PDB file of C-alpha atoms in Angstrom:
ATOM      1  CA  MET A   1      74.240  91.550  37.375  1.00 55.00           C
ATOM      2  CA  ALA A   2      72.324  88.937  39.326  1.00 71.00           C
ATOM      3  CA  THR A   3      73.576  87.892  42.740  1.00 81.00           C
ATOM      4  CA  TYR A   4      73.777  84.168  43.311  1.00 83.00           C
ATOM      5  CA  LYS A   5      73.990  82.116  46.495  1.00 84.00           C
ATOM      6  CA  VAL A   6      74.441  78.463  47.397  1.00 85.00           C
ATOM      7  CA  GLY A   7      71.099  76.682  47.035  1.00 85.00           C
ATOM      8  CA  GLY A   8      69.897  79.149  44.402  1.00 87.00           C
ATOM      9  CA  GLU A   9      69.270  78.380  40.760  1.00 88.00           C
ATOM     10  CA  VAL A  10      71.284  79.274  37.681  1.00 89.00           C
ATOM     11  CA  ASP A  11      71.185  78.293  34.016  1.00 88.00           C
ATOM     12  CA  ALA A  12      74.258  76.278  33.119  1.00 88.00           C
ATOM     13  CA  PHE A  13      75.453  73.843  30.475  1.00 87.00           C
ATOM     14  CA  CYS A  14      74.874  70.262  31.685  1.00 87.00           C
ATOM     15  CA  THR A  15      77.661  67.890  30.690  1.00 83.00           C
ATOM     16  CA  ARG A  16      75.378  64.852  30.884  1.00 87.00           C
ATOM     17  CA  CYS A  17      72.273  66.283  29.156  1.00 88.00           C
ATOM     18  CA  LYS A  18      74.347  68.351  26.670  1.00 86.00           C
ATOM     19  CA  LEU A  19      71.861  71.234  27.077  1.00 86.00           C
ATOM     20  CA  THR A  20      71.655  74.528  28.930  1.00 88.00           C
ATOM     21  CA  LEU A  21      69.291  73.764  31.815  1.00 88.00           C
ATOM     22  CA  ALA A  22      68.396  74.967  35.311  1.00 89.00           C
ATOM     23  CA  HIS A  23      70.932  73.921  37.950  1.00 90.00           C
ATOM     24  CA  THR A  24      71.110  74.266  41.735  1.00 92.00           C
ATOM     25  CA  ILE A  25      74.265  75.973  43.010  1.00 90.00           C
ATOM     26  CA  LEU A  26      76.279  73.660  45.285  1.00 89.00           C
ATOM     27  CA  ALA A  27      79.474  75.660  45.893  1.00 88.00           C
ATOM     28  CA  MET A  28      80.820  79.160  45.386  1.00 88.00           C
ATOM     29  CA  VAL A  29      84.190  80.798  45.849  1.00 88.00           C
ATOM     30  CA  GLY A  30      83.530  84.434  46.627  1.00 86.00           C
ATOM     31  CA  THR A  31      80.989  85.571  44.037  1.00 86.00           C
ATOM     32  CA  LYS A  32      82.015  82.922  41.486  1.00 89.00           C
ATOM     33  CA  ILE A  33      79.907  79.771  41.023  1.00 89.00           C
ATOM     34  CA  VAL A  34      82.131  76.674  41.171  1.00 90.00           C
ATOM     35  CA  ARG A  35      79.916  73.550  41.386  1.00 91.00           C
ATOM     36  CA  VAL A  36      76.289  72.875  40.339  1.00 91.00           C
ATOM     37  CA  ARG A  37      73.722  70.036  40.251  1.00 92.00           C
ATOM     38  CA  CYS A  38      71.453  69.587  37.230  1.00 91.00           C
ATOM     39  CA  ASN A  39      67.764  69.783  38.201  1.00 90.00           C
ATOM     40  CA  THR A  40      66.876  67.465  35.290  1.00 89.00           C
ATOM     41  CA  CYS A  41      69.321  64.543  35.519  1.00 90.00           C
ATOM     42  CA  GLY A  42      70.712  65.105  39.031  1.00 88.00           C
ATOM     43  CA  GLY A  43      74.348  65.112  37.895  1.00 89.00           C
ATOM     44  CA  ASP A  44      76.934  67.190  39.818  1.00 90.00           C
ATOM     45  CA  HIS A  45      79.620  68.962  37.821  1.00 90.00           C
ATOM     46  CA  VAL A  46      81.778  72.058  37.521  1.00 89.00           C
ATOM     47  CA  TYR A  47      79.769  75.166  36.605  1.00 88.00           C
ATOM     48  CA  ARG A  48      79.829  75.960  32.898  1.00 84.00           C
ATOM     49  CA  SER A  49      77.901  79.041  31.869  1.00 79.00           C
ATOM     50  CA  ALA A  50      75.567  78.908  28.924  1.00 70.00           C
ATOM     51  CA  PRO A  51      77.407  79.042  25.563  1.00 68.00           C
ATOM     52  CA  GLY A  52      78.080  82.613  24.504  1.00 65.00           C
ATOM     53  CA  ILE A  53      78.075  83.949  28.080  1.00 65.00           C
ATOM     54  CA  THR A  54      81.365  84.660  29.782  1.00 61.00           C
ATOM     55  CA  ASP A  55      82.441  86.347  32.981  1.00 59.00           C
ATOM     56  CA  ARG A  56      85.670  87.569  31.386  1.00 57.00           C
ATOM     57  CA  PRO A  57      85.826  91.187  30.224  1.00 55.00           C
ATOM     58  CA  THR A  58      85.712  91.631  26.448  1.00 56.00           C
ATOM     59  CA  ALA A  59      88.450  93.372  24.473  1.00 54.00           C
ATOM     60  CA  SER A  60      86.253  96.420  23.825  1.00 53.00           C
ATOM     61  CA  SER A  61      85.480  96.900  27.519  1.00 51.00           C
ATOM     62  CA  ARG A  62      89.166  96.582  28.483  1.00 50.00           C
ATOM     63  CA  GLY A  63      90.266  99.276  26.082  1.00 51.00           C
ATOM     64  CA  THR A  64      89.873 102.985  26.768  1.00 51.00           C
ATOM     65  CA  SER A  65      87.845 103.775  23.708  1.00 50.00           C
ATOM     66  CA  SER A  66      85.750 106.924  23.716  1.00 52.00           C
ATOM     67  CA  ARG A  67      82.634 104.863  23.068  1.00 53.00           C
ATOM     68  CA  ALA A  68      83.146 102.779  26.228  1.00 52.00           C
ATOM     69  CA  SER A  69      83.741 105.844  28.381  1.00 53.00           C
ATOM     70  CA  THR A  70      80.571 107.561  27.155  1.00 55.00           C
ATOM     71  CA  ALA A  71      78.567 104.400  27.822  1.00 54.00           C
ATOM     72  CA  ARG A  72      79.751 104.471  31.440  1.00 59.00           C
ATOM     73  CA  ALA A  73      78.916 108.148  31.757  1.00 62.00           C
ATOM     74  CA  ASP A  74      75.334 107.589  30.494  1.00 74.00           C
ATOM     75  CA  LYS A  75      74.705 104.794  32.985  1.00 78.00           C
ATOM     76  CA  PRO A  76      72.417 106.053  35.777  1.00 80.00           C
ATOM     77  CA  GLU A  77      73.873 106.245  39.250  1.00 83.00           C
ATOM     78  CA  LYS A  78      72.460 103.905  41.886  1.00 80.00           C
ATOM     79  CA  VAL A  79      70.579 105.646  44.664  1.00 80.00           C
ATOM     80  CA  VAL A  80      70.479 103.924  48.033  1.00 78.00           C
ATOM     81  CA  ILE A  81      67.764 105.080  50.425  1.00 81.00           C
ATOM     82  CA  SER A  82      68.651 104.482  54.073  1.00 83.00           C
ATOM     83  CA  PHE A  83      66.275 102.697  56.439  1.00 82.00           C
ATOM     84  CA  GLU A  84      65.759 105.907  58.416  1.00 86.00           C
ATOM     85  CA  ASP A  85      64.811 107.798  55.229  1.00 85.00           C
ATOM     86  CA  GLN A  86      62.261 105.087  54.357  1.00 85.00           C
ATOM     87  CA  LEU A  87      60.660 105.488  57.794  1.00 85.00           C
ATOM     88  CA  ALA A  88      60.626 109.307  57.601  1.00 86.00           C
ATOM     89  CA  GLY A  89      57.096 110.700  57.841  1.00 86.00           C
ATOM     90  CA  LYS A  90      55.614 107.440  59.185  1.00 86.00           C
ATOM     91  CA  ASP A  91      53.866 107.159  62.570  1.00 86.00           C
ATOM     92  CA  LEU A  92      56.449 105.098  64.465  1.00 86.00           C
ATOM     93  CA  ALA A  93      54.883 105.598  67.917  1.00 88.00           C
ATOM     94  CA  ASN A  94      51.676 103.762  66.931  1.00 89.00           C
ATOM     95  CA  ALA A  95      53.334 100.867  65.079  1.00 91.00           C
ATOM     96  CA  PRO A  96      51.421  97.645  65.882  1.00 92.00           C
ATOM     97  CA  LYS A  97      53.245  94.625  67.283  1.00 93.00           C
ATOM     98  CA  TYR A  98      53.837  91.862  64.722  1.00 93.00           C
ATOM     99  CA  SER A  99      51.526  88.869  64.935  1.00 91.00           C
ATOM    100  CA  PRO A 100      51.109  86.119  62.329  1.00 91.00           C
ATOM    101  CA  LYS A 101      47.342  86.373  62.944  1.00 90.00           C
ATOM    102  CA  ASP A 102      47.133  89.999  61.738  1.00 90.00           C
ATOM    103  CA  THR A 103      47.192  91.106  58.108  1.00 89.00           C
ATOM    104  CA  TYR A 104      49.534  93.809  56.806  1.00 90.00           C
ATOM    105  CA  GLN A 105      49.767  96.182  53.851  1.00 89.00           C
ATOM    106  CA  VAL A 106      52.653  97.649  51.851  1.00 88.00           C
ATOM    107  CA  ASP A 107      54.350 100.660  53.551  1.00 88.00           C
ATOM    108  CA  GLN A 108      52.930  99.702  56.955  1.00 91.00           C
ATOM    109  CA  VAL A 109      55.298 100.080  59.916  1.00 93.00           C
ATOM    110  CA  LEU A 110      55.297  97.398  62.616  1.00 92.00           C
ATOM    111  CA  GLN A 111      57.242  96.428  65.731  1.00 93.00           C
ATOM    112  CA  HIS A 112      58.749  92.914  65.801  1.00 93.00           C
ATOM    113  CA  PRO A 113      59.837  91.486  69.196  1.00 92.00           C
ATOM    114  CA  THR A 114      63.165  90.187  67.840  1.00 91.00           C
ATOM    115  CA  PHE A 115      64.059  92.318  64.798  1.00 90.00           C
ATOM    116  CA  GLY A 116      62.675  95.663  66.006  1.00 91.00           C
ATOM    117  CA  LEU A 117      61.015  98.277  63.840  1.00 92.00           C
ATOM    118  CA  GLY A 118      60.157  97.123  60.298  1.00 92.00           C
ATOM    119  CA  LEU A 119      58.547  98.371  57.102  1.00 91.00           C
ATOM    120  CA  VAL A 120      56.351  96.091  54.950  1.00 91.00           C
ATOM    121  CA  THR A 121      57.764  96.199  51.405  1.00 88.00           C
ATOM    122  CA  ALA A 122      55.744  93.456  49.677  1.00 89.00           C
ATOM    123  CA  VAL A 123      52.641  91.328  50.304  1.00 89.00           C
ATOM    124  CA  ARG A 124      52.388  87.913  48.599  1.00 87.00           C
ATOM    125  CA  GLY A 125      49.365  85.854  49.638  1.00 85.00           C
ATOM    126  CA  ASP A 126      49.912  84.808  53.248  1.00 86.00           C
ATOM    127  CA  LYS A 127      53.527  86.094  53.326  1.00 90.00           C
ATOM    128  CA  VAL A 128      54.960  89.593  53.725  1.00 91.00           C
ATOM    129  CA  ASP A 129      58.459  90.916  53.047  1.00 91.00           C
ATOM    130  CA  ILE A 130      59.519  93.221  55.868  1.00 91.00           C
ATOM    131  CA  THR A 131      62.643  95.395  55.818  1.00 90.00           C
ATOM    132  CA  PHE A 132      64.282  95.847  59.204  1.00 90.00           C
ATOM    133  CA  LYS A 133      67.324  97.987  59.998  1.00 86.00           C
ATOM    134  CA  SER A 134      69.752  95.066  59.677  1.00 85.00           C
ATOM    135  CA  GLU A 135      68.096  92.869  57.037  1.00 87.00           C
ATOM    136  CA  SER A 136      64.908  91.885  55.190  1.00 88.00           C
ATOM    137  CA  LYS A 137      62.751  88.963  56.293  1.00 91.00           C
ATOM    138  CA  THR A 138      59.790  87.073  54.846  1.00 92.00           C
ATOM    139  CA  LEU A 139      57.160  86.423  57.501  1.00 92.00           C
ATOM    140  CA  VAL A 140      53.627  85.007  57.513  1.00 91.00           C
ATOM    141  CA  HIS A 141      50.460  87.017  58.089  1.00 89.00           C
ATOM    142  CA  GLY A 142      46.701  86.527  58.056  1.00 87.00           C
ATOM    143  CA  ARG A 143      46.813  83.134  59.785  1.00 84.00           C
ATOM    144  CA  GLY A 144      44.312  84.019  62.514  1.00 76.00           C
ATOM    145  CA  GLY A 145      40.965  83.126  60.989  1.00 64.00           C
ATOM    146  CA  ALA A 146      37.997  82.195  63.174  1.00 58.00           C
ATOM    147  CA  PRO A 147      37.602  78.465  63.960  1.00 51.00           C
ATOM    148  CA  SER A 148      34.578  78.304  61.652  1.00 46.00           C
ATOM    149  CA  GLU A 149      36.745  79.452  58.719  1.00 53.00           C
ATOM    150  CA  LYS A 150      39.323  76.729  59.233  1.00 47.00           C
ATOM    151  CA  PRO A 151      38.591  73.312  57.701  1.00 49.00           C
ATOM    152  CA  ALA A 152      37.200  70.828  60.194  1.00 52.00           C
ATOM    153  CA  PHE A 153      38.796  67.413  60.580  1.00 54.00           C
ATOM    154  CA  SER A 154      36.515  64.606  59.472  1.00 54.00           C
ATOM    155  CA  PRO A 155      37.950  61.103  59.764  1.00 56.00           C
ATOM    156  CA  PRO A 156      36.998  58.557  57.127  1.00 57.00           C
ATOM    157  CA  SER A 157      33.989  56.382  57.932  1.00 58.00           C
ATOM    158  CA  ALA A 158      34.815  52.992  59.403  1.00 56.00           C
ATOM    159  CA  ARG A 159      34.162  50.383  56.765  1.00 59.00           C
ATOM    160  CA  PRO A 160      34.893  46.717  57.231  1.00 58.00           C
ATOM    161  CA  THR A 161      38.066  45.607  55.540  1.00 60.00           C
ATOM    162  CA  GLY A 162      39.322  42.217  54.555  1.00 58.00           C
ATOM    163  CA  PRO A 163      42.673  40.917  53.432  1.00 62.00           C
ATOM    164  CA  ALA A 164      44.295  43.260  50.933  1.00 58.00           C
ATOM    165  CA  ASP A 165      44.462  40.596  48.235  1.00 61.00           C
ATOM    166  CA  LYS A 166      40.856  39.436  48.600  1.00 63.00           C
ATOM    167  CA  PRO A 167      37.875  41.752  48.088  1.00 63.00           C
ATOM    168  CA  LEU A 168      34.889  41.352  50.355  1.00 62.00           C
ATOM    169  CA  SER A 169      31.737  39.870  48.921  1.00 64.00           C
ATOM    170  CA  PRO A 170      28.540  41.998  49.037  1.00 62.00           C
ATOM    171  CA  SER A 171      26.941  39.623  51.581  1.00 61.00           C
ATOM    172  CA  THR A 172      29.907  40.066  53.952  1.00 55.00           C
ATOM    173  CA  THR A 173      29.741  43.866  53.795  1.00 53.00           C
ATOM    174  CA  GLU A 174      25.976  43.831  54.397  1.00 54.00           C
ATOM    175  CA  ALA A 175      26.370  41.525  57.401  1.00 53.00           C
ATOM    176  CA  ALA A 176      29.142  43.673  58.895  1.00 52.00           C
ATOM    177  CA  ALA A 177      27.239  46.944  58.418  1.00 52.00           C
ATOM    178  CA  PRO A 178      25.248  48.037  61.466  1.00 54.00           C
ATOM    179  CA  GLU A 179      21.554  47.509  60.988  1.00 52.00           C
ATOM    180  CA  ALA A 180      19.110  50.292  61.659  1.00 49.00           C
ATOM    181  CA  PRO A 181      16.239  49.309  63.933  1.00 53.00           C
ATOM    182  CA  GLU A 182      13.091  48.749  61.945  1.00 55.00           C
ATOM    183  CA  THR A 183       9.978  50.412  63.195  1.00 56.00           C
ATOM    184  CA  ALA A 184       6.687  48.749  62.525  1.00 55.00           C
ATOM    185  CA  PRO A 185       3.813  50.979  61.487  1.00 57.00           C
ATOM    186  CA  SER A 186       1.569  51.507  64.418  1.00 56.00           C
ATOM    187  CA  GLU A 187      -2.147  50.973  64.093  1.00 57.00           C
ATOM    188  CA  GLU A 188      -4.409  53.617  65.434  1.00 50.00           C
TER     189      GLU A 188
END
C-alpha cells in the first residue's frame, strides 16, 4: 500500500471535471486522505477514490475462509535491515566529510556535520539520497566545478531604444551607433 502525505499526489475522482485525475493532497486524518485539490481545474473537494477502488475490507477478506488464510501464509515476510547492519563491513574511520562540491557514489559512507554518519543509497543527477541513523535526506553533490566550467555572465549589448510604441528608423540607429575611426591608406 502506498503511503501518502499532505502535498503529495493521488489519483482521485474530480467532482468538477467528472474524471479520475491527479490531485494534490490538502488534508489527512491519520493515514486517511480527507481533502484534495484537482491539478487540472484547481477545484478543492472531499477525496473520492477512483471508481472501483475502496479502502473498506471486502466480504471475502473479512471471512475466515481457508483460501484467505493460505494467501496470507504465502505472503513474504518483510525484512528490515538496521542502519548498523547496512554500515557493517564499511570503512567508517575514513568516511569523507560531506560537501556539495564533491561527488558521491551508491554505498559510499560519509560524515555530515549535522546528521552524522550516512550511507549513499541513490544518485540522481546532481542529487543524492543519503540514509542517516534517524532519517533519509536528499542532498546536492557535484556542484564544485572549476570557474571555467561554469557559464560566464554576458550582459546584452547596449542598443539604442526608442519609445515602445514607435520603432526606430534605420537612420536613427546608424546615427546612434558608435562610429569606428576610419584609417586612410598610407602612401609609401
